[in-house]
Short mmCIF file of N, CA and C in Angstrom, two decimals:
data_model
loop_
_atom_site.label_atom_id
_atom_site.label_comp_id
_atom_site.label_asym_id
_atom_site.label_seq_id
_atom_site.Cartn_x
_atom_site.Cartn_y
_atom_site.Cartn_z
N MET O 1 0.83 -1.18 0.00
CA MET O 1 0.00 0.00 0.00
C MET O 1 0.87 1.24 0.00
N THR O 2 0.58 2.14 -0.88
CA THR O 2 1.37 3.36 -0.96
C THR O 2 0.71 4.49 -0.17
N LEU O 3 1.54 5.40 0.26
CA LEU O 3 1.07 6.56 1.01
C LEU O 3 1.03 7.78 0.09
N ALA O 4 -0.05 8.54 0.18
CA ALA O 4 -0.19 9.76 -0.60
C ALA O 4 0.38 10.97 0.13
N MET O 5 0.48 10.88 1.47
CA MET O 5 1.01 11.98 2.29
C MET O 5 1.92 11.39 3.35
N ASP O 6 3.02 12.12 3.64
CA ASP O 6 3.92 11.71 4.70
C ASP O 6 3.63 12.54 5.96
N ILE O 7 4.39 12.32 7.02
CA ILE O 7 4.13 13.02 8.28
C ILE O 7 4.21 14.53 8.14
N PRO O 8 5.27 15.11 7.52
CA PRO O 8 5.29 16.57 7.39
C PRO O 8 4.10 17.12 6.60
N ALA O 9 3.68 16.42 5.56
CA ALA O 9 2.54 16.88 4.77
C ALA O 9 1.24 16.83 5.59
N LEU O 10 1.06 15.77 6.37
CA LEU O 10 -0.13 15.65 7.21
C LEU O 10 -0.15 16.72 8.29
N GLN O 11 0.99 16.96 8.93
CA GLN O 11 1.06 18.00 9.97
C GLN O 11 0.79 19.38 9.37
N ALA O 12 1.34 19.65 8.19
CA ALA O 12 1.10 20.94 7.52
C ALA O 12 -0.38 21.09 7.16
N PHE O 13 -1.00 20.01 6.69
CA PHE O 13 -2.42 20.03 6.37
C PHE O 13 -3.24 20.38 7.62
N MET O 14 -2.93 19.75 8.74
CA MET O 14 -3.65 20.04 9.98
C MET O 14 -3.51 21.50 10.38
N GLN O 15 -2.30 22.05 10.25
CA GLN O 15 -2.08 23.45 10.60
C GLN O 15 -2.91 24.39 9.73
N THR O 16 -3.07 24.02 8.47
CA THR O 16 -3.83 24.85 7.54
C THR O 16 -5.34 24.66 7.71
N ALA O 17 -5.79 23.43 7.76
CA ALA O 17 -7.23 23.13 7.78
C ALA O 17 -7.84 23.24 9.19
N PHE O 18 -7.07 22.92 10.21
CA PHE O 18 -7.59 22.89 11.59
C PHE O 18 -6.62 23.59 12.56
N PRO O 19 -6.31 24.86 12.31
CA PRO O 19 -5.31 25.54 13.16
C PRO O 19 -5.75 25.63 14.63
N GLN O 20 -7.05 25.58 14.89
CA GLN O 20 -7.56 25.72 16.25
C GLN O 20 -7.21 24.52 17.13
N VAL O 21 -6.95 23.34 16.52
CA VAL O 21 -6.65 22.14 17.32
C VAL O 21 -5.37 21.43 16.88
N ALA O 22 -4.76 21.87 15.80
CA ALA O 22 -3.61 21.16 15.23
C ALA O 22 -2.49 20.94 16.24
N ASP O 23 -2.26 21.89 17.12
CA ASP O 23 -1.15 21.76 18.06
C ASP O 23 -1.42 20.71 19.16
N ASP O 24 -2.66 20.25 19.28
CA ASP O 24 -2.98 19.22 20.27
C ASP O 24 -2.50 17.83 19.83
N PHE O 25 -2.22 17.67 18.53
CA PHE O 25 -1.93 16.35 17.97
C PHE O 25 -0.59 16.34 17.24
N ARG O 26 0.19 15.27 17.47
CA ARG O 26 1.47 15.12 16.77
C ARG O 26 1.59 13.68 16.29
N ILE O 27 1.87 13.54 15.02
CA ILE O 27 2.02 12.21 14.45
C ILE O 27 3.38 11.66 14.85
N GLU O 28 3.37 10.52 15.51
CA GLU O 28 4.59 9.90 16.00
C GLU O 28 5.16 8.89 15.00
N ARG O 29 4.26 8.20 14.28
CA ARG O 29 4.70 7.13 13.38
C ARG O 29 3.68 6.99 12.27
N LEU O 30 4.19 6.69 11.08
CA LEU O 30 3.32 6.44 9.94
C LEU O 30 3.98 5.41 9.05
N ASP O 31 3.23 4.37 8.73
CA ASP O 31 3.67 3.40 7.73
C ASP O 31 2.42 2.94 7.00
N PRO O 32 2.53 2.15 5.96
CA PRO O 32 1.34 1.75 5.21
C PRO O 32 0.29 0.99 6.02
N GLU O 33 0.67 0.42 7.14
CA GLU O 33 -0.25 -0.37 7.94
C GLU O 33 -0.91 0.39 9.09
N ALA O 34 -0.23 1.40 9.64
CA ALA O 34 -0.75 2.07 10.84
C ALA O 34 -0.18 3.47 10.98
N LEU O 35 -0.86 4.24 11.82
CA LEU O 35 -0.45 5.60 12.14
C LEU O 35 -0.60 5.77 13.65
N THR O 36 0.36 6.40 14.29
CA THR O 36 0.29 6.68 15.72
C THR O 36 0.30 8.18 15.93
N VAL O 37 -0.67 8.66 16.70
CA VAL O 37 -0.81 10.09 16.99
C VAL O 37 -0.76 10.29 18.50
N ARG O 38 -0.04 11.34 18.91
CA ARG O 38 0.05 11.72 20.33
C ARG O 38 -0.84 12.93 20.58
N MET O 39 -1.59 12.86 21.67
CA MET O 39 -2.34 14.02 22.15
C MET O 39 -1.66 14.49 23.42
N ALA O 40 -1.15 15.72 23.38
CA ALA O 40 -0.52 16.32 24.55
C ALA O 40 -1.64 16.72 25.52
N ILE O 41 -1.73 16.01 26.63
CA ILE O 41 -2.81 16.23 27.57
C ILE O 41 -2.54 17.48 28.41
N ALA O 42 -3.55 18.37 28.43
CA ALA O 42 -3.48 19.61 29.20
C ALA O 42 -4.72 19.66 30.10
N ASP O 43 -4.79 20.67 30.96
CA ASP O 43 -5.92 20.79 31.89
C ASP O 43 -7.26 20.81 31.16
N ARG O 44 -7.32 21.38 29.97
CA ARG O 44 -8.59 21.47 29.23
C ARG O 44 -9.12 20.10 28.79
N HIS O 45 -8.26 19.08 28.83
CA HIS O 45 -8.68 17.73 28.44
C HIS O 45 -9.18 16.89 29.61
N LEU O 46 -9.11 17.43 30.82
CA LEU O 46 -9.44 16.65 32.01
C LEU O 46 -10.88 16.86 32.45
N ARG O 47 -11.40 15.85 33.13
CA ARG O 47 -12.72 15.93 33.73
C ARG O 47 -12.53 15.83 35.24
N PRO O 48 -13.57 16.10 36.02
CA PRO O 48 -13.44 15.94 37.47
C PRO O 48 -12.92 14.55 37.82
N GLY O 49 -12.01 14.51 38.76
CA GLY O 49 -11.36 13.26 39.14
C GLY O 49 -9.99 13.13 38.52
N GLY O 50 -9.63 14.11 37.66
CA GLY O 50 -8.27 14.14 37.11
C GLY O 50 -8.00 13.19 35.97
N THR O 51 -9.03 12.67 35.32
CA THR O 51 -8.80 11.78 34.20
C THR O 51 -9.14 12.48 32.89
N VAL O 52 -8.68 11.94 31.79
CA VAL O 52 -8.95 12.52 30.48
C VAL O 52 -10.43 12.31 30.15
N SER O 53 -11.05 13.35 29.64
CA SER O 53 -12.48 13.29 29.34
C SER O 53 -12.76 12.41 28.12
N GLY O 54 -13.97 11.87 28.08
CA GLY O 54 -14.41 11.08 26.93
C GLY O 54 -14.36 11.87 25.63
N PRO O 55 -14.85 13.12 25.60
CA PRO O 55 -14.76 13.89 24.36
C PRO O 55 -13.32 14.10 23.87
N SER O 56 -12.38 14.22 24.77
CA SER O 56 -10.98 14.36 24.36
C SER O 56 -10.47 13.07 23.75
N MET O 57 -10.84 11.92 24.36
CA MET O 57 -10.41 10.63 23.79
C MET O 57 -11.08 10.39 22.44
N PHE O 58 -12.36 10.79 22.31
CA PHE O 58 -13.03 10.68 21.02
C PHE O 58 -12.30 11.51 19.97
N ALA O 59 -11.93 12.75 20.33
CA ALA O 59 -11.23 13.62 19.37
C ALA O 59 -9.94 12.98 18.90
N LEU O 60 -9.18 12.38 19.81
CA LEU O 60 -7.93 11.74 19.43
C LEU O 60 -8.19 10.57 18.47
N ALA O 61 -9.17 9.73 18.78
CA ALA O 61 -9.49 8.60 17.90
C ALA O 61 -9.93 9.10 16.52
N ASP O 62 -10.77 10.12 16.51
CA ASP O 62 -11.30 10.67 15.26
C ASP O 62 -10.18 11.26 14.40
N VAL O 63 -9.32 12.05 15.01
CA VAL O 63 -8.20 12.65 14.27
C VAL O 63 -7.25 11.56 13.76
N ALA O 64 -7.02 10.54 14.55
CA ALA O 64 -6.10 9.47 14.13
C ALA O 64 -6.61 8.76 12.87
N ILE O 65 -7.89 8.41 12.83
CA ILE O 65 -8.43 7.76 11.63
C ILE O 65 -8.46 8.73 10.47
N TYR O 66 -8.84 9.97 10.71
CA TYR O 66 -8.86 10.99 9.65
C TYR O 66 -7.48 11.09 9.00
N LEU O 67 -6.43 11.17 9.81
CA LEU O 67 -5.08 11.27 9.27
C LEU O 67 -4.66 9.98 8.56
N ALA O 68 -5.08 8.83 9.08
CA ALA O 68 -4.77 7.56 8.41
C ALA O 68 -5.41 7.51 7.03
N VAL O 69 -6.65 8.01 6.93
CA VAL O 69 -7.33 8.06 5.63
C VAL O 69 -6.60 9.02 4.69
N LEU O 70 -6.30 10.22 5.17
CA LEU O 70 -5.62 11.21 4.32
C LEU O 70 -4.23 10.75 3.89
N ALA O 71 -3.56 10.03 4.76
CA ALA O 71 -2.23 9.51 4.40
C ALA O 71 -2.33 8.62 3.16
N ARG O 72 -3.46 7.97 2.99
CA ARG O 72 -3.66 7.06 1.85
C ARG O 72 -4.27 7.73 0.63
N ILE O 73 -5.19 8.72 0.83
CA ILE O 73 -5.91 9.29 -0.31
C ILE O 73 -5.46 10.70 -0.67
N GLY O 74 -4.69 11.34 0.20
CA GLY O 74 -4.26 12.72 -0.06
C GLY O 74 -5.13 13.71 0.70
N PRO O 75 -4.86 15.00 0.53
CA PRO O 75 -5.51 16.06 1.32
C PRO O 75 -6.96 16.33 0.89
N VAL O 76 -7.87 15.50 1.38
CA VAL O 76 -9.29 15.65 1.08
C VAL O 76 -9.95 16.16 2.36
N ALA O 77 -10.04 17.48 2.50
CA ALA O 77 -10.51 18.09 3.74
C ALA O 77 -11.93 17.68 4.09
N LEU O 78 -12.77 17.40 3.11
CA LEU O 78 -14.17 17.11 3.39
C LEU O 78 -14.48 15.64 3.60
N ALA O 79 -13.49 14.81 3.82
CA ALA O 79 -13.75 13.45 4.31
C ALA O 79 -14.29 13.63 5.73
N VAL O 80 -15.40 12.97 6.04
CA VAL O 80 -16.05 13.21 7.33
C VAL O 80 -16.42 11.91 8.03
N THR O 81 -16.50 11.98 9.35
CA THR O 81 -16.92 10.85 10.16
C THR O 81 -18.41 10.59 9.92
N THR O 82 -18.74 9.34 9.62
CA THR O 82 -20.15 8.97 9.49
C THR O 82 -20.60 8.06 10.63
N ASN O 83 -19.65 7.44 11.30
CA ASN O 83 -20.00 6.58 12.44
C ASN O 83 -18.79 6.46 13.36
N CYS O 84 -19.08 6.39 14.66
CA CYS O 84 -18.02 6.12 15.64
C CYS O 84 -18.64 5.37 16.80
N SER O 85 -17.95 4.33 17.21
CA SER O 85 -18.30 3.60 18.41
C SER O 85 -17.04 3.52 19.25
N ILE O 86 -17.14 3.93 20.49
CA ILE O 86 -15.95 3.93 21.33
C ILE O 86 -16.25 3.21 22.65
N ASP O 87 -15.34 2.35 23.05
CA ASP O 87 -15.43 1.65 24.33
C ASP O 87 -14.35 2.21 25.24
N PHE O 88 -14.77 2.74 26.38
CA PHE O 88 -13.82 3.23 27.38
C PHE O 88 -13.54 2.07 28.33
N LEU O 89 -12.30 1.60 28.32
CA LEU O 89 -11.96 0.36 29.02
C LEU O 89 -11.37 0.56 30.41
N ARG O 90 -10.58 1.59 30.57
CA ARG O 90 -9.98 1.87 31.87
C ARG O 90 -9.57 3.34 31.91
N LYS O 91 -9.33 3.82 33.11
CA LYS O 91 -8.95 5.21 33.32
C LYS O 91 -7.53 5.44 32.79
N PRO O 92 -7.34 6.47 31.95
CA PRO O 92 -5.98 6.79 31.51
C PRO O 92 -5.11 7.18 32.70
N GLU O 93 -3.83 6.95 32.58
CA GLU O 93 -2.91 7.28 33.67
C GLU O 93 -2.73 8.79 33.77
N ALA O 94 -2.83 9.31 34.97
CA ALA O 94 -2.75 10.75 35.21
C ALA O 94 -1.40 11.31 34.79
N GLY O 95 -1.43 12.48 34.21
CA GLY O 95 -0.20 13.20 33.88
C GLY O 95 0.54 12.67 32.66
N ARG O 96 -0.08 11.80 31.89
CA ARG O 96 0.59 11.24 30.71
C ARG O 96 -0.19 11.57 29.44
N ASP O 97 0.53 11.80 28.37
CA ASP O 97 -0.10 11.99 27.07
C ASP O 97 -0.79 10.71 26.65
N LEU O 98 -1.72 10.84 25.72
CA LEU O 98 -2.38 9.67 25.15
C LEU O 98 -1.84 9.41 23.76
N LEU O 99 -1.70 8.14 23.42
CA LEU O 99 -1.26 7.72 22.09
C LEU O 99 -2.38 6.91 21.45
N ALA O 100 -2.63 7.20 20.17
CA ALA O 100 -3.65 6.47 19.41
C ALA O 100 -2.97 5.75 18.26
N GLU O 101 -3.22 4.45 18.16
CA GLU O 101 -2.73 3.69 17.02
C GLU O 101 -3.92 3.37 16.13
N ALA O 102 -3.91 3.92 14.92
CA ALA O 102 -5.01 3.76 13.98
C ALA O 102 -4.63 2.82 12.86
N ARG O 103 -5.56 1.94 12.51
CA ARG O 103 -5.39 1.01 11.39
C ARG O 103 -6.64 1.05 10.53
N LEU O 104 -6.44 1.17 9.23
CA LEU O 104 -7.56 1.10 8.30
C LEU O 104 -7.85 -0.37 8.01
N LEU O 105 -9.11 -0.75 8.14
CA LEU O 105 -9.53 -2.11 7.85
C LEU O 105 -10.02 -2.24 6.42
N LYS O 106 -10.60 -1.13 5.91
CA LYS O 106 -11.09 -1.11 4.54
C LYS O 106 -11.01 0.32 4.04
N LEU O 107 -10.49 0.48 2.84
CA LEU O 107 -10.46 1.78 2.19
C LEU O 107 -11.07 1.61 0.81
N GLY O 108 -12.30 2.09 0.67
CA GLY O 108 -12.99 2.02 -0.61
C GLY O 108 -13.04 3.38 -1.28
N ARG O 109 -13.84 3.46 -2.35
CA ARG O 109 -13.98 4.74 -3.06
C ARG O 109 -14.80 5.73 -2.25
N VAL O 110 -15.78 5.21 -1.47
CA VAL O 110 -16.73 6.07 -0.78
C VAL O 110 -16.60 6.02 0.74
N LEU O 111 -16.20 4.86 1.27
CA LEU O 111 -16.10 4.70 2.71
C LEU O 111 -14.74 4.14 3.13
N ALA O 112 -14.29 4.59 4.30
CA ALA O 112 -13.10 4.03 4.95
C ALA O 112 -13.53 3.58 6.34
N VAL O 113 -13.07 2.40 6.75
CA VAL O 113 -13.40 1.86 8.06
C VAL O 113 -12.09 1.55 8.79
N GLY O 114 -12.02 1.96 10.05
CA GLY O 114 -10.79 1.71 10.79
C GLY O 114 -11.02 1.50 12.27
N ASP O 115 -9.99 1.02 12.94
CA ASP O 115 -9.97 0.82 14.38
C ASP O 115 -8.85 1.65 14.99
N VAL O 116 -9.08 2.10 16.22
CA VAL O 116 -8.08 2.87 16.96
C VAL O 116 -7.98 2.31 18.37
N LEU O 117 -6.74 2.11 18.83
CA LEU O 117 -6.48 1.75 20.22
C LEU O 117 -5.80 2.93 20.89
N LEU O 118 -6.33 3.36 22.04
CA LEU O 118 -5.75 4.46 22.80
C LEU O 118 -5.06 3.91 24.03
N ARG O 119 -3.85 4.42 24.28
CA ARG O 119 -3.06 4.03 25.45
C ARG O 119 -2.46 5.27 26.09
N SER O 120 -2.21 5.19 27.40
CA SER O 120 -1.43 6.22 28.07
C SER O 120 0.03 6.02 27.69
N GLU O 121 0.74 7.11 27.54
CA GLU O 121 2.16 7.03 27.20
C GLU O 121 2.89 6.13 28.20
N GLY O 122 3.70 5.20 27.68
CA GLY O 122 4.49 4.33 28.52
C GLY O 122 3.76 3.11 29.02
N SER O 123 2.51 2.92 28.63
CA SER O 123 1.73 1.78 29.10
C SER O 123 1.23 0.97 27.91
N GLU O 124 1.18 -0.34 28.07
CA GLU O 124 0.64 -1.22 27.03
C GLU O 124 -0.86 -1.42 27.19
N ALA O 125 -1.41 -1.04 28.35
CA ALA O 125 -2.84 -1.24 28.61
C ALA O 125 -3.67 -0.30 27.74
N VAL O 126 -4.66 -0.86 27.05
CA VAL O 126 -5.55 -0.06 26.21
C VAL O 126 -6.58 0.62 27.10
N VAL O 127 -6.71 1.95 26.96
CA VAL O 127 -7.69 2.70 27.75
C VAL O 127 -9.00 2.87 27.00
N ALA O 128 -8.96 2.83 25.67
CA ALA O 128 -10.18 2.93 24.87
C ALA O 128 -9.93 2.30 23.51
N ARG O 129 -11.03 1.79 22.94
CA ARG O 129 -10.98 1.23 21.59
C ARG O 129 -12.13 1.84 20.81
N ALA O 130 -11.82 2.33 19.61
CA ALA O 130 -12.85 2.96 18.79
C ALA O 130 -12.88 2.35 17.40
N GLY O 131 -14.07 2.24 16.86
CA GLY O 131 -14.26 1.85 15.47
C GLY O 131 -14.92 3.02 14.76
N LEU O 132 -14.33 3.46 13.65
CA LEU O 132 -14.86 4.62 12.95
C LEU O 132 -15.05 4.33 11.46
N THR O 133 -16.05 4.99 10.89
CA THR O 133 -16.27 4.95 9.45
C THR O 133 -16.23 6.38 8.95
N TYR O 134 -15.52 6.59 7.85
CA TYR O 134 -15.40 7.90 7.22
C TYR O 134 -16.01 7.85 5.83
N SER O 135 -16.69 8.92 5.46
CA SER O 135 -17.22 9.09 4.12
C SER O 135 -16.21 9.90 3.32
N ILE O 136 -15.87 9.41 2.15
CA ILE O 136 -14.91 10.10 1.27
C ILE O 136 -15.71 10.75 0.14
N PRO O 137 -15.60 12.07 0.00
CA PRO O 137 -16.40 12.75 -1.03
C PRO O 137 -15.92 12.39 -2.44
N PRO O 138 -16.84 12.51 -3.43
CA PRO O 138 -16.41 12.24 -4.80
C PRO O 138 -15.32 13.24 -5.22
N ARG O 139 -14.43 12.78 -6.06
CA ARG O 139 -13.36 13.68 -6.50
C ARG O 139 -13.69 14.28 -7.84
#
């Protein structure tokens, strides 16, 4: 499988298309099989009790699959989430960034389907698992 965008191109795209949140996410690894994205956890991502909020974990999973899709098809800004199911499995470790490993299961002309595993930095324990479907607009 070939890649249409590399890490610098994906990061530049995020800065241009989503400057309001681009700095929250950093691509750590990209290969034809998977993409890993880091979310730098700050106070705005926390909920009472000092854990990362569900909406923040959803955002990380969503961005990870979005970037995995774009890495394969190129800069298609209007690819959009059509479905997401997320299982919150355990509390993320306090004071640590979150890492999302995204894998595309199917990439068609119209739909892309993928899975994301979220972990606290330095831990192998999965804190959340998400399945997402993206709609790819006609070119």
